[in-house]
Coordinates of C-alpha atoms in Angstrom, one line a residue:
V714 CA -32.4 25.5 -1.1
V715 CA -29.6 27.8 -2.4
L716 CA -27.8 27.5 1.0
E717 CA -28.1 23.7 0.9
V718 CA -26.7 23.6 -2.7
G719 CA -23.9 25.9 -1.6
A720 CA -23.1 23.7 1.4
A721 CA -23.1 20.6 -0.7
A722 CA -20.8 22.2 -3.3
A723 CA -18.4 23.3 -0.5
L724 CA -18.4 19.8 1.0
F725 CA -17.7 18.3 -2.4
G726 CA -14.9 20.8 -3.1
A727 CA -13.3 20.1 0.3
Y728 CA -13.5 16.3 -0.3
A729 CA -11.9 16.7 -3.8
H730 CA -9.1 18.9 -2.5
N731 CA -8.3 16.5 0.4
K732 CA -8.4 13.5 -2.0
N733 CA -6.1 15.2 -4.5
E734 CA -3.6 16.1 -1.8
K735 CA -3.7 12.6 -0.5
Y736 CA -3.0 11.1 -3.9
R737 CA -0.1 13.5 -4.5
T738 CA 1.5 12.6 -1.2
E739 CA 1.1 8.9 -1.8
E740 CA 2.5 9.2 -5.4
S741 CA 5.5 11.1 -4.2
A742 CA 6.4 8.5 -1.6
S743 CA 5.8 5.6 -4.0
V744 CA 7.9 7.1 -6.7
T745 CA 10.7 7.8 -4.3
L746 CA 10.7 4.2 -2.8
Y747 CA 10.6 2.5 -6.2
S748 CA 13.4 4.6 -7.5
R749 CA 15.5 3.9 -4.3
Y750 CA 15.1 0.1 -4.6
F751 CA 14.8 -0.5 -8.3
H752 CA 16.4 2.5 -9.9
A753 CA 13.4 3.0 -12.2
D754 CA 10.4 5.3 -12.6
L755 CA 7.2 3.7 -11.3
L756 CA 5.1 6.2 -13.3
S757 CA 6.7 5.4 -16.6
Q758 CA 5.4 1.8 -16.6
E759 CA 2.0 1.1 -18.2
L760 CA 0.5 -0.5 -15.1
D761 CA -2.4 2.0 -14.4
K762 CA -5.3 -0.4 -14.7
P763 CA -6.2 -3.3 -12.3
T764 CA -5.8 -6.7 -13.8
T765 CA -7.0 -10.2 -12.8
L766 CA -4.4 -12.9 -13.0
S767 CA -5.2 -15.3 -10.2
H768 CA -7.3 -17.6 -12.5
S769 CA -4.5 -18.1 -15.0
L770 CA -1.3 -18.2 -13.0
P771 CA 1.6 -20.3 -14.4
E772 CA 1.9 -23.8 -13.0
E773 CA 5.5 -23.4 -12.1
L774 CA 4.8 -20.3 -10.0
H775 CA 6.0 -20.6 -6.4
P776 CA 3.1 -21.2 -3.9
N777 CA 4.0 -18.1 -1.9
A778 CA 4.1 -16.0 -5.0
K779 CA 0.8 -17.4 -6.1
R780 CA -0.7 -16.7 -2.7
S781 CA 0.6 -13.1 -2.8
V782 CA -1.1 -12.5 -6.1
Q783 CA -4.4 -13.8 -4.7
I784 CA -4.0 -11.5 -1.7
V785 CA -3.4 -8.5 -3.8
E786 CA -6.3 -9.2 -6.1
A787 CA -8.7 -9.8 -3.2
Y788 CA -7.9 -6.2 -2.1
Q789 CA -8.3 -4.8 -5.6
K790 CA -11.6 -6.5 -6.1
D791 CA -13.0 -4.9 -2.9
R792 CA -11.4 -1.6 -3.5
K793 CA -13.8 1.2 -4.5
R794 CA -13.9 4.9 -4.1
W795 CA -17.1 5.9 -2.4
F796 CA -18.7 9.3 -2.1
L797 CA -22.3 9.8 -0.8
G798 CA -23.0 6.1 -1.3
F799 CA -22.0 5.8 -4.9
S800 CA -19.0 4.0 -6.4
S801 CA -17.1 6.5 -8.6
S802 CA -14.1 4.6 -9.9
D803 CA -12.3 1.3 -10.4
C804 CA -9.1 3.1 -9.1
S805 CA -7.4 3.1 -12.5
G806 CA -4.4 5.3 -12.7
D807 CA -3.7 6.0 -9.0
C808 CA -0.4 5.1 -7.4
R809 CA -1.8 2.2 -5.3
T810 CA -2.9 0.5 -8.5
R811 CA 0.5 1.0 -10.0
I812 CA 2.3 -0.3 -6.9
L813 CA 0.2 -3.5 -6.8
E814 CA 0.3 -4.1 -10.6
E815 CA 4.1 -3.8 -10.7
L816 CA 4.3 -6.1 -7.7
K817 CA 2.1 -8.7 -9.4
Q818 CA 4.3 -8.6 -12.5
W819 CA 7.4 -9.3 -10.4
L820 CA 5.6 -12.1 -8.6
L821 CA 4.9 -13.8 -11.9
T822 CA 8.7 -14.3 -12.3
V823 CA 9.2 -16.3 -9.1
S824 CA 9.1 -20.0 -9.9
E825 CA 9.4 -23.1 -7.7
N826 CA 13.1 -23.3 -8.5
S827 CA 13.9 -19.6 -7.8
R828 CA 17.4 -19.1 -6.5
D829 CA 17.5 -15.3 -6.4
A830 CA 17.4 -14.7 -2.7
A831 CA 18.9 -11.2 -3.1
S832 CA 16.1 -10.1 -5.3
I833 CA 13.4 -11.5 -3.0
A834 CA 15.1 -9.9 0.0
T835 CA 15.1 -6.5 -1.8
R836 CA 11.4 -6.9 -2.7
L837 CA 10.5 -7.8 0.9
E838 CA 12.3 -4.7 2.3
Y839 CA 10.6 -2.6 -0.4
C840 CA 7.1 -3.8 0.6
Q841 CA 8.0 -3.3 4.3
Q842 CA 8.7 0.3 3.7
F843 CA 5.0 1.0 3.0
L844 CA 4.1 -0.4 6.4
L845 CA 6.5 2.2 8.0
R846 CA 4.4 5.0 6.4
P847 CA 0.9 4.7 7.9
S848 CA 0.5 8.4 8.0
I849 CA 0.9 8.6 4.2
F850 CA -0.9 5.4 3.2
K851 CA -3.9 5.9 5.4
T852 CA -6.5 3.1 5.6
T853 CA -9.9 2.7 7.1
N854 CA -11.2 -0.7 5.8
D855 CA -10.4 -4.1 7.3
R856 CA -9.0 -5.2 3.9
S857 CA -6.8 -2.2 3.4
F858 CA -3.7 -1.4 1.4
L859 CA -1.4 -1.7 4.4
N860 CA -3.1 -4.8 5.6
T861 CA -2.6 -6.3 2.1
M862 CA 1.0 -5.3 2.1
A863 CA 1.5 -6.9 5.5
Q864 CA 0.1 -10.2 4.2
V865 CA 2.3 -10.0 1.1
C866 CA 5.4 -9.4 3.3
E867 CA 4.5 -12.5 5.3
Q868 CA 4.4 -14.5 2.1
L869 CA 7.7 -13.0 0.8
D870 CA 9.4 -13.8 4.2
R871 CA 8.4 -17.4 3.8
L872 CA 9.6 -17.4 0.2
L873 CA 12.9 -15.9 1.2
K874 CA 13.5 -18.6 3.8
H875 CA 12.6 -21.3 1.4
T876 CA 15.0 -19.9 -1.2
I877 CA 17.8 -19.6 1.2
A878 CA 17.2 -23.1 2.4
N879 CA 17.4 -24.4 -1.1
Q880 CA 20.7 -22.6 -1.7
H881 CA 22.1 -24.0 1.5
N882 CA 21.2 -27.5 0.5
G883 CA 23.0 -27.0 -2.8
I884 CA 26.1 -25.8 -0.9
E885 CA 26.0 -28.8 1.4
T886 CA 26.0 -31.0 -1.7
I887 CA 29.1 -29.3 -3.0
G888 CA 30.7 -29.8 0.5
Q889 CA 30.0 -33.5 0.3
M890 CA 31.7 -33.7 -3.1
L891 CA 34.7 -31.8 -1.8
S892 CA 35.1 -34.4 1.0
S893 CA 35.0 -37.2 -1.6
G894 CA 38.2 -36.0 -3.2
L895 CA 39.7 -33.4 -5.4
E896 CA 39.5 -35.4 -8.6
I897 CA 35.7 -35.6 -8.4
V898 CA 35.5 -31.9 -7.9
E899 CA 37.8 -31.1 -10.8
G900 CA 35.7 -33.3 -13.0
T901 CA 32.4 -31.5 -12.2
L902 CA 33.3 -28.0 -11.2
T903 CA 32.9 -26.5 -14.7
A904 CA 29.2 -27.6 -14.7
L905 CA 28.7 -26.5 -11.1
L906 CA 29.7 -22.9 -12.0
F907 CA 26.4 -22.6 -13.9
V908 CA 24.2 -23.5 -10.9
L909 CA 26.1 -22.0 -7.9
P910 CA 24.4 -19.3 -5.9
D911 CA 25.5 -15.7 -6.3
E912 CA 28.6 -13.9 -5.1
V913 CA 27.0 -13.0 -1.8
T914 CA 26.4 -16.7 -0.9
I915 CA 29.7 -18.0 -2.4
P916 CA 32.5 -15.5 -1.7
G917 CA 35.2 -15.6 -4.4
R918 CA 32.8 -16.9 -7.1
S919 CA 33.6 -14.0 -9.4
R920 CA 37.3 -14.9 -9.3
L921 CA 36.7 -18.4 -10.8
N922 CA 38.1 -18.6 -14.3
R923 CA 35.3 -19.6 -16.8
T924 CA 37.4 -19.0 -19.9
A925 CA 39.4 -22.2 -19.7
D926 CA 38.1 -25.8 -19.9
M927 CA 38.9 -26.1 -16.2
P928 CA 39.0 -23.4 -13.5
D929 CA 42.4 -22.3 -12.4
A930 CA 44.0 -23.3 -9.1
F931 CA 43.2 -20.0 -7.5
G932 CA 39.5 -20.3 -8.4
L933 CA 39.3 -23.8 -7.2
A934 CA 40.9 -22.8 -3.9
A935 CA 38.4 -20.0 -3.6
L936 CA 35.5 -22.4 -4.0
C937 CA 37.0 -24.9 -1.5
S938 CA 37.6 -22.1 1.0
A939 CA 34.0 -20.9 0.7
A940 CA 32.6 -24.4 1.1
E941 CA 34.7 -25.0 4.1
Q942 CA 33.6 -21.7 5.7
L943 CA 29.9 -22.5 5.1
G944 CA 30.4 -26.0 6.5
T945 CA 31.8 -24.5 9.7
Q946 CA 28.9 -22.0 9.9
S947 CA 26.3 -24.8 9.5
S948 CA 27.8 -26.9 12.2

């Protein structure tokens, strides 16, 4: 009996040691990735407990963002820590919970009219980084952490393409206005400055003069040049 108790204690000790080592390795990788992409500390955020949001999502949430939240919460619902047949935790406080809760908070900001392609692209690349680290984020279940991340990446890829397409449609509208004549453009350009895509999409946007009632000639030329280049690329 004493030998059996000793063996069981040794087994439990080895299990606990391996688990702690695994969590430290995952935490280190997670903190490094989050800092690299978002210049913030993942551990400083109060996101240590699993939440359920899928039943009360905002109506204006983009369908791909909504689906991503549902995918994450399906994994969180099934996730349990098992030892000798007993469930020992709801996984509060570990790095995977923090990763997924932070991801859900960001997803809640993505609306149907989202135009921030750069932010979505950054988020997609961040999530893909976990898929490149299977030796750190080891999985055994069919609905695993990496499988969940892969499904989220698929949704983010669709979201990015949709956002870029919306931006391109807006640029084509500007191109049509340009072809209608300079007076029309001058009469509406001030309003357009508030809805144009970012500097990456419209080169020279930052040079447009917003301090005057009308943009200066250089700024107008920059916009015309950008629209002309984009029109050439699309054709």
